[in-house]
């Protein structure tokens, strides 16, 4: 926005001055027809170069997910009769998630229980006769065997769970529930996904050429667009040992240090699985590096260059025309064009090496097509007084 205002200001000043490059002044005979040629400075915008840390980062985009996701499946076939939770609900370990009923198994269990009870009564009835020697040993053992067989059949049916109560295996948030009440399910059919949102992570594919700069524990930044571009700190938790030969990438898992972020005017906002994020893994930091805004870079014949404000120049005589004199009253500077070597990029800034020093002012607006012999002025700078001071 600032650049647009500066450019508009510059255009307005130049348009107001283009028809008035010559001011009128009296000549030696008093006729008043002599002209004084005035050279206008080029309006630009400049910033002081930044000195500080410049970080090299591997950047990738992905979505957040829970570091721990548990799938819950049906253990038996049947019909879902109860679903007390929905996607988004918070549950604790042991909470009831669903009840599945299989009427046929329930009937079979009831029948098997009746057989067990009948055989138990038969054993109890015959035991006194066996103990007194009125009943043959083989006959009594056959009755006991029938009881044990009935109990085994009952246990087998009970493992099929005529009524299965599905419980949460751990605390978390229900992030998926692909079933509804009345649906018939089969063993091992997915019922729920429970995610531990207290620990979030992001998994990204990093080019294998970056492997030498990666290590577990490296700091990372997670930028979430859904919460206004807020930045959350994190770190590299795992680096897969295998490179994908088709894509030439290796999967890297970044864990967030906190599951929430403070957003202005909204307070603490929880981050959620599925949010789109940009991951920046910091692989190196250069301290006391000189950096300029990326928009200051001009490429000429493929070589990056910047224009720096040089020394102040003496002001030429101001034209009496008021429309032109406003631009001419500004301090004027010559410029230096410097070829630079670019280093690390960090946000809107890029590191430059050589030719630029602390305190230099680099032109960020108006440098395209700027001639090396030109003089420039800063429209936002205070005008000089008659004696040249500001």
Short mmCIF file of C-alpha atoms in Angstrom, two decimals, residues 6-337:
data_model
loop_
_atom_site.label_atom_id
_atom_site.label_comp_id
_atom_site.label_asym_id
_atom_site.label_seq_id
_atom_site.Cartn_x
_atom_site.Cartn_y
_atom_site.Cartn_z
CA UNK A 6 4.61 6.69 -3.20
CA UNK A 7 4.28 5.76 -6.85
CA UNK A 8 1.05 7.81 -7.17
CA UNK A 9 2.71 10.77 -5.50
CA UNK A 10 5.67 10.51 -7.84
CA UNK A 11 3.45 10.35 -10.91
CA UNK A 12 1.46 13.35 -9.80
CA UNK A 13 4.60 15.39 -9.19
CA UNK A 14 6.08 14.47 -12.55
CA UNK A 15 2.85 15.20 -14.46
CA UNK A 16 2.59 18.55 -12.74
CA UNK A 17 6.14 19.34 -13.71
CA UNK A 18 6.53 17.92 -17.21
CA UNK A 19 5.12 21.06 -18.86
CA UNK A 20 7.13 23.34 -16.64
CA UNK A 21 10.75 22.34 -17.08
CA UNK A 22 11.65 25.99 -17.65
CA UNK A 23 10.98 28.83 -15.23
CA UNK A 24 10.70 32.52 -16.32
CA UNK A 25 13.20 35.06 -15.02
CA UNK A 26 14.14 38.60 -15.95
CA UNK A 27 16.97 39.06 -18.49
CA UNK A 28 19.66 41.67 -18.56
CA UNK A 29 17.56 44.23 -20.45
CA UNK A 30 14.59 43.81 -18.13
CA UNK A 31 12.32 42.26 -20.74
CA UNK A 32 11.58 39.24 -18.48
CA UNK A 33 11.81 36.73 -21.36
CA UNK A 34 14.92 34.80 -20.22
CA UNK A 35 14.44 31.11 -19.24
CA UNK A 36 16.22 29.12 -16.53
CA UNK A 37 16.45 25.37 -17.24
CA UNK A 38 15.53 23.24 -14.23
CA UNK A 39 16.35 19.49 -13.84
CA UNK A 40 13.77 17.59 -11.80
CA UNK A 41 14.91 14.82 -9.42
CA UNK A 42 13.26 11.43 -9.79
CA UNK A 43 10.87 10.72 -6.91
CA UNK A 44 11.64 7.39 -5.18
CA UNK A 45 11.10 5.60 -1.90
CA UNK A 46 13.97 4.20 0.17
CA UNK A 47 14.52 2.14 3.30
CA UNK A 48 17.49 1.69 5.59
CA UNK A 49 19.03 -1.78 5.10
CA UNK A 50 18.25 -4.24 7.87
CA UNK A 51 20.95 -5.89 9.97
CA UNK A 52 20.07 -8.99 11.93
CA UNK A 53 19.51 -12.72 11.77
CA UNK A 54 18.69 -14.24 8.39
CA UNK A 55 17.38 -17.77 8.40
CA UNK A 56 17.50 -20.44 5.74
CA UNK A 57 14.32 -22.51 5.73
CA UNK A 58 12.77 -25.46 3.96
CA UNK A 59 9.19 -24.49 3.15
CA UNK A 60 6.28 -26.84 2.45
CA UNK A 61 2.50 -26.86 2.81
CA UNK A 62 0.27 -29.53 4.30
CA UNK A 63 -2.58 -30.05 6.78
CA UNK A 64 -2.49 -30.58 10.52
CA UNK A 65 -3.33 -33.90 12.08
CA UNK A 66 -3.35 -35.41 15.51
CA UNK A 67 -0.09 -36.95 16.58
CA UNK A 68 -2.15 -39.82 17.98
CA UNK A 69 -5.16 -41.09 16.05
CA UNK A 70 -6.99 -44.24 17.13
CA UNK A 71 -9.43 -46.14 14.96
CA UNK A 72 -12.34 -47.94 16.64
CA UNK A 73 -13.90 -50.90 14.79
CA UNK A 74 -16.84 -53.24 15.32
CA UNK A 75 -15.98 -56.49 17.06
CA UNK A 76 -19.17 -58.26 16.01
CA UNK A 77 -21.79 -58.17 13.30
CA UNK A 78 -25.05 -56.50 14.16
CA UNK A 79 -27.22 -53.40 14.03
CA UNK A 80 -26.21 -50.11 15.64
CA UNK A 81 -28.89 -49.25 18.19
CA UNK A 82 -27.22 -46.36 20.05
CA UNK A 83 -24.77 -43.61 19.01
CA UNK A 84 -24.46 -41.14 21.89
CA UNK A 85 -21.54 -39.21 20.35
CA UNK A 86 -21.01 -37.27 17.13
CA UNK A 87 -17.99 -35.98 15.23
CA UNK A 88 -16.47 -33.12 17.17
CA UNK A 89 -17.43 -34.40 20.61
CA UNK A 90 -14.76 -34.63 23.30
CA UNK A 91 -14.61 -38.03 25.00
CA UNK A 92 -12.72 -39.60 27.88
CA UNK A 93 -11.25 -43.07 28.02
CA UNK A 94 -14.03 -45.60 28.67
CA UNK A 95 -16.91 -43.41 27.47
CA UNK A 96 -19.64 -45.30 25.61
CA UNK A 97 -19.48 -44.57 21.89
CA UNK A 98 -22.06 -47.02 20.53
CA UNK A 99 -24.06 -50.17 21.19
CA UNK A 100 -24.34 -52.87 18.54
CA UNK A 101 -27.04 -55.55 18.82
CA UNK A 102 -27.18 -58.88 16.95
CA UNK A 103 -30.61 -60.41 17.66
CA UNK A 104 -29.69 -63.84 16.30
CA UNK A 105 -26.62 -64.10 18.52
CA UNK A 106 -28.62 -62.92 21.52
CA UNK A 107 -31.18 -65.66 20.97
CA UNK A 108 -28.44 -68.24 20.58
CA UNK A 109 -26.80 -67.05 23.79
CA UNK A 110 -30.09 -67.33 25.67
CA UNK A 111 -30.54 -70.88 24.39
CA UNK A 112 -26.96 -71.83 25.32
CA UNK A 113 -27.42 -70.42 28.82
CA UNK A 114 -30.56 -72.54 29.23
CA UNK A 115 -28.61 -75.67 28.22
CA UNK A 116 -25.88 -74.86 30.76
CA UNK A 117 -28.43 -74.39 33.54
CA UNK A 118 -30.18 -77.68 32.68
CA UNK A 119 -26.87 -79.59 32.72
CA UNK A 120 -25.85 -77.98 36.00
CA UNK A 121 -29.08 -79.15 37.60
CA UNK A 122 -28.56 -82.67 36.22
CA UNK A 123 -25.03 -82.83 37.65
CA UNK A 124 -26.25 -81.65 41.05
CA UNK A 125 -29.08 -84.19 41.01
CA UNK A 126 -26.82 -87.15 40.18
CA UNK A 127 -23.83 -86.24 42.39
CA UNK A 128 -25.32 -87.73 45.63
CA UNK A 129 -26.14 -90.98 43.85
CA UNK A 130 -22.60 -91.16 42.45
CA UNK A 131 -21.08 -90.37 45.85
CA UNK A 132 -23.06 -93.26 47.46
CA UNK A 133 -22.10 -95.68 44.73
CA UNK A 134 -25.58 -96.01 43.22
CA UNK A 135 -24.42 -94.49 39.88
CA UNK A 136 -21.71 -95.74 37.60
CA UNK A 137 -18.62 -93.52 37.27
CA UNK A 138 -18.83 -93.51 33.46
CA UNK A 139 -22.44 -92.29 33.53
CA UNK A 140 -21.62 -89.42 35.91
CA UNK A 141 -18.57 -88.35 33.90
CA UNK A 142 -20.66 -88.26 30.72
CA UNK A 143 -23.09 -85.86 32.44
CA UNK A 144 -20.16 -83.65 33.59
CA UNK A 145 -18.74 -83.66 30.06
CA UNK A 146 -22.09 -82.50 28.67
CA UNK A 147 -22.05 -79.61 31.17
CA UNK A 148 -18.56 -78.56 30.20
CA UNK A 149 -19.44 -78.73 26.48
CA UNK A 150 -22.48 -76.52 27.08
CA UNK A 151 -20.36 -73.96 28.94
CA UNK A 152 -17.80 -73.92 26.11
CA UNK A 153 -20.54 -73.30 23.53
CA UNK A 154 -21.88 -70.44 25.65
CA UNK A 155 -18.45 -68.80 25.90
CA UNK A 156 -17.97 -69.08 22.16
CA UNK A 157 -21.28 -67.34 21.51
CA UNK A 158 -20.54 -64.67 24.08
CA UNK A 159 -17.33 -63.77 22.24
CA UNK A 160 -19.56 -62.85 19.29
CA UNK A 161 -21.23 -60.38 21.64
CA UNK A 162 -24.96 -60.40 21.15
CA UNK A 163 -24.73 -56.79 22.46
CA UNK A 164 -21.38 -55.04 21.99
CA UNK A 165 -20.79 -51.87 23.97
CA UNK A 166 -18.18 -49.82 22.09
CA UNK A 167 -16.06 -47.67 24.41
CA UNK A 168 -13.43 -44.99 23.78
CA UNK A 169 -9.93 -46.49 24.08
CA UNK A 170 -8.43 -43.10 25.03
CA UNK A 171 -9.33 -39.47 25.62
CA UNK A 172 -9.61 -37.17 22.59
CA UNK A 173 -11.94 -35.70 20.01
CA UNK A 174 -14.16 -37.78 17.74
CA UNK A 175 -12.90 -36.68 14.33
CA UNK A 176 -14.75 -39.25 12.22
CA UNK A 177 -17.97 -41.24 12.64
CA UNK A 178 -18.90 -42.85 9.30
CA UNK A 179 -21.94 -44.78 10.67
CA UNK A 180 -25.49 -43.95 11.75
CA UNK A 181 -28.09 -45.55 14.00
CA UNK A 182 -29.74 -48.52 12.26
CA UNK A 183 -26.74 -49.38 10.08
CA UNK A 184 -25.79 -53.06 9.94
CA UNK A 185 -22.06 -53.51 10.53
CA UNK A 186 -19.67 -56.43 10.24
CA UNK A 187 -16.59 -57.32 12.30
CA UNK A 188 -13.62 -54.94 11.83
CA UNK A 189 -15.76 -52.27 10.14
CA UNK A 190 -14.52 -48.74 11.09
CA UNK A 191 -16.86 -46.94 13.47
CA UNK A 192 -14.90 -43.97 14.87
CA UNK A 193 -11.61 -42.10 14.72
CA UNK A 194 -10.49 -40.51 17.98
CA UNK A 195 -7.76 -37.89 17.80
CA UNK A 196 -5.66 -36.57 20.66
CA UNK A 197 -5.73 -32.84 19.83
CA UNK A 198 -3.42 -31.93 22.71
CA UNK A 199 -0.53 -32.88 20.42
CA UNK A 200 -0.73 -31.83 16.76
CA UNK A 201 1.70 -32.55 13.96
CA UNK A 202 2.25 -31.88 10.27
CA UNK A 203 3.80 -34.31 7.82
CA UNK A 204 5.58 -32.82 4.80
CA UNK A 205 7.55 -34.19 1.86
CA UNK A 206 10.97 -32.53 1.67
CA UNK A 207 13.27 -32.77 -1.41
CA UNK A 208 16.09 -35.23 -0.77
CA UNK A 209 18.69 -32.56 -1.60
CA UNK A 210 17.76 -30.94 1.76
CA UNK A 211 18.59 -34.06 3.76
CA UNK A 212 22.05 -32.91 4.82
CA UNK A 213 20.54 -29.84 6.46
CA UNK A 214 17.83 -31.71 8.37
CA UNK A 215 18.03 -33.18 11.84
CA UNK A 216 15.59 -34.15 14.55
CA UNK A 217 14.89 -31.38 17.02
CA UNK A 218 15.37 -28.55 14.50
CA UNK A 219 13.13 -25.53 15.12
CA UNK A 220 10.22 -24.94 12.78
CA UNK A 221 7.46 -22.41 12.28
CA UNK A 222 3.88 -23.35 11.46
CA UNK A 223 1.80 -20.63 9.77
CA UNK A 224 -1.97 -21.20 9.91
CA UNK A 225 -3.99 -19.19 7.39
CA UNK A 226 -7.27 -20.05 9.13
CA UNK A 227 -6.28 -17.99 12.18
CA UNK A 228 -5.02 -14.92 10.38
CA UNK A 229 -1.59 -16.24 9.50
CA UNK A 230 -0.61 -16.71 13.13
CA UNK A 231 2.74 -18.43 13.69
CA UNK A 232 3.15 -21.38 16.05
CA UNK A 233 6.53 -22.75 17.09
CA UNK A 234 7.36 -26.40 16.50
CA UNK A 235 10.23 -28.79 15.91
CA UNK A 236 11.22 -31.69 13.68
CA UNK A 237 10.13 -34.87 15.44
CA UNK A 238 10.89 -37.59 12.88
CA UNK A 239 12.71 -37.97 9.58
CA UNK A 240 11.73 -41.07 7.63
CA UNK A 241 14.69 -43.36 6.92
CA UNK A 242 13.50 -44.10 3.37
CA UNK A 243 13.47 -41.72 0.39
CA UNK A 244 10.57 -41.95 -2.04
CA UNK A 245 12.39 -42.91 -5.27
CA UNK A 246 9.54 -41.75 -7.53
CA UNK A 247 9.18 -38.28 -6.03
CA UNK A 248 12.73 -37.83 -4.75
CA UNK A 249 11.42 -36.70 -1.36
CA UNK A 250 11.63 -37.78 2.25
CA UNK A 251 8.76 -37.46 4.72
CA UNK A 252 9.43 -35.22 7.72
CA UNK A 253 7.10 -34.95 10.71
CA UNK A 254 6.93 -31.60 12.52
CA UNK A 255 5.26 -31.45 15.95
CA UNK A 256 3.66 -28.23 17.21
CA UNK A 257 4.91 -27.02 20.58
CA UNK A 258 1.38 -25.88 21.53
CA UNK A 259 -2.10 -26.86 20.26
CA UNK A 260 -3.36 -23.27 20.28
CA UNK A 261 -2.30 -19.75 19.35
CA UNK A 262 -3.10 -16.26 20.60
CA UNK A 263 -4.92 -14.19 17.97
CA UNK A 264 -5.48 -10.46 18.35
CA UNK A 265 -9.11 -9.64 19.23
CA UNK A 266 -9.89 -13.35 19.59
CA UNK A 267 -7.66 -14.49 22.44
CA UNK A 268 -6.54 -18.11 22.61
CA UNK A 269 -7.68 -20.07 19.54
CA UNK A 270 -7.36 -23.85 19.34
CA UNK A 271 -5.80 -25.29 16.19
CA UNK A 272 -7.66 -28.20 14.63
CA UNK A 273 -6.72 -31.29 12.67
CA UNK A 274 -7.26 -30.69 8.96
CA UNK A 275 -6.24 -27.01 9.02
CA UNK A 276 -4.08 -25.96 6.06
CA UNK A 277 -0.67 -24.74 7.21
CA UNK A 278 2.70 -23.68 5.81
CA UNK A 279 5.74 -25.27 7.43
CA UNK A 280 9.12 -23.52 7.67
CA UNK A 281 11.93 -25.76 8.93
CA UNK A 282 14.85 -23.53 9.96
CA UNK A 283 18.05 -25.23 8.74
CA UNK A 284 20.58 -22.42 9.31
CA UNK A 285 20.85 -18.91 10.79
CA UNK A 286 23.31 -16.17 9.80
CA UNK A 287 23.79 -13.52 12.47
CA UNK A 288 24.38 -9.81 11.77
CA UNK A 289 23.51 -10.28 8.11
CA UNK A 290 22.69 -7.29 5.90
CA UNK A 291 19.31 -7.66 4.21
CA UNK A 292 17.17 -5.58 1.88
CA UNK A 293 13.50 -5.87 0.89
CA UNK A 294 13.02 -8.25 -2.02
CA UNK A 295 11.31 -5.49 -3.99
CA UNK A 296 14.58 -3.52 -3.97
CA UNK A 297 16.26 -6.08 -6.23
CA UNK A 298 16.62 -5.18 -9.91
CA UNK A 299 17.90 -7.80 -12.33
CA UNK A 300 19.91 -6.55 -15.27
CA UNK A 301 21.22 -9.18 -17.70
CA UNK A 302 20.38 -11.76 -15.05
CA UNK A 303 22.55 -10.14 -12.38
CA UNK A 304 20.88 -8.83 -9.20
CA UNK A 305 21.53 -5.18 -8.39
CA UNK A 306 20.30 -2.57 -5.96
CA UNK A 307 20.27 1.23 -6.09
CA UNK A 308 21.53 3.03 -3.01
CA UNK A 309 21.05 6.65 -2.05
CA UNK A 310 24.36 8.45 -2.43
CA UNK A 311 25.49 11.86 -1.22
CA UNK A 312 23.20 14.84 -1.10
CA UNK A 313 23.62 17.16 -4.07
CA UNK A 314 23.49 20.93 -4.12
CA UNK A 315 20.09 22.26 -4.97
CA UNK A 316 19.67 24.02 -8.28
CA UNK A 317 17.83 27.27 -8.41
CA UNK A 318 14.15 26.65 -7.80
CA UNK A 319 11.71 27.69 -10.50
CA UNK A 320 9.18 30.33 -9.49
CA UNK A 321 6.36 28.09 -10.75
CA UNK A 322 4.62 26.78 -7.57
CA UNK A 323 3.62 23.45 -9.15
CA UNK A 324 7.25 22.55 -9.82
CA UNK A 325 8.92 24.10 -6.79
CA UNK A 326 7.38 21.57 -4.34
CA UNK A 327 9.41 18.72 -5.87
CA UNK A 328 12.47 20.93 -6.26
CA UNK A 329 12.36 21.93 -2.60
CA UNK A 330 12.98 18.33 -1.50
CA UNK A 331 16.56 17.27 -0.67
CA UNK A 332 18.15 15.60 -3.69
CA UNK A 333 20.63 12.73 -3.79
CA UNK A 334 22.74 10.99 -6.35
CA UNK A 335 22.50 7.21 -6.61
CA UNK A 336 24.85 4.24 -6.64
CA UNK A 337 24.07 1.05 -8.53
#
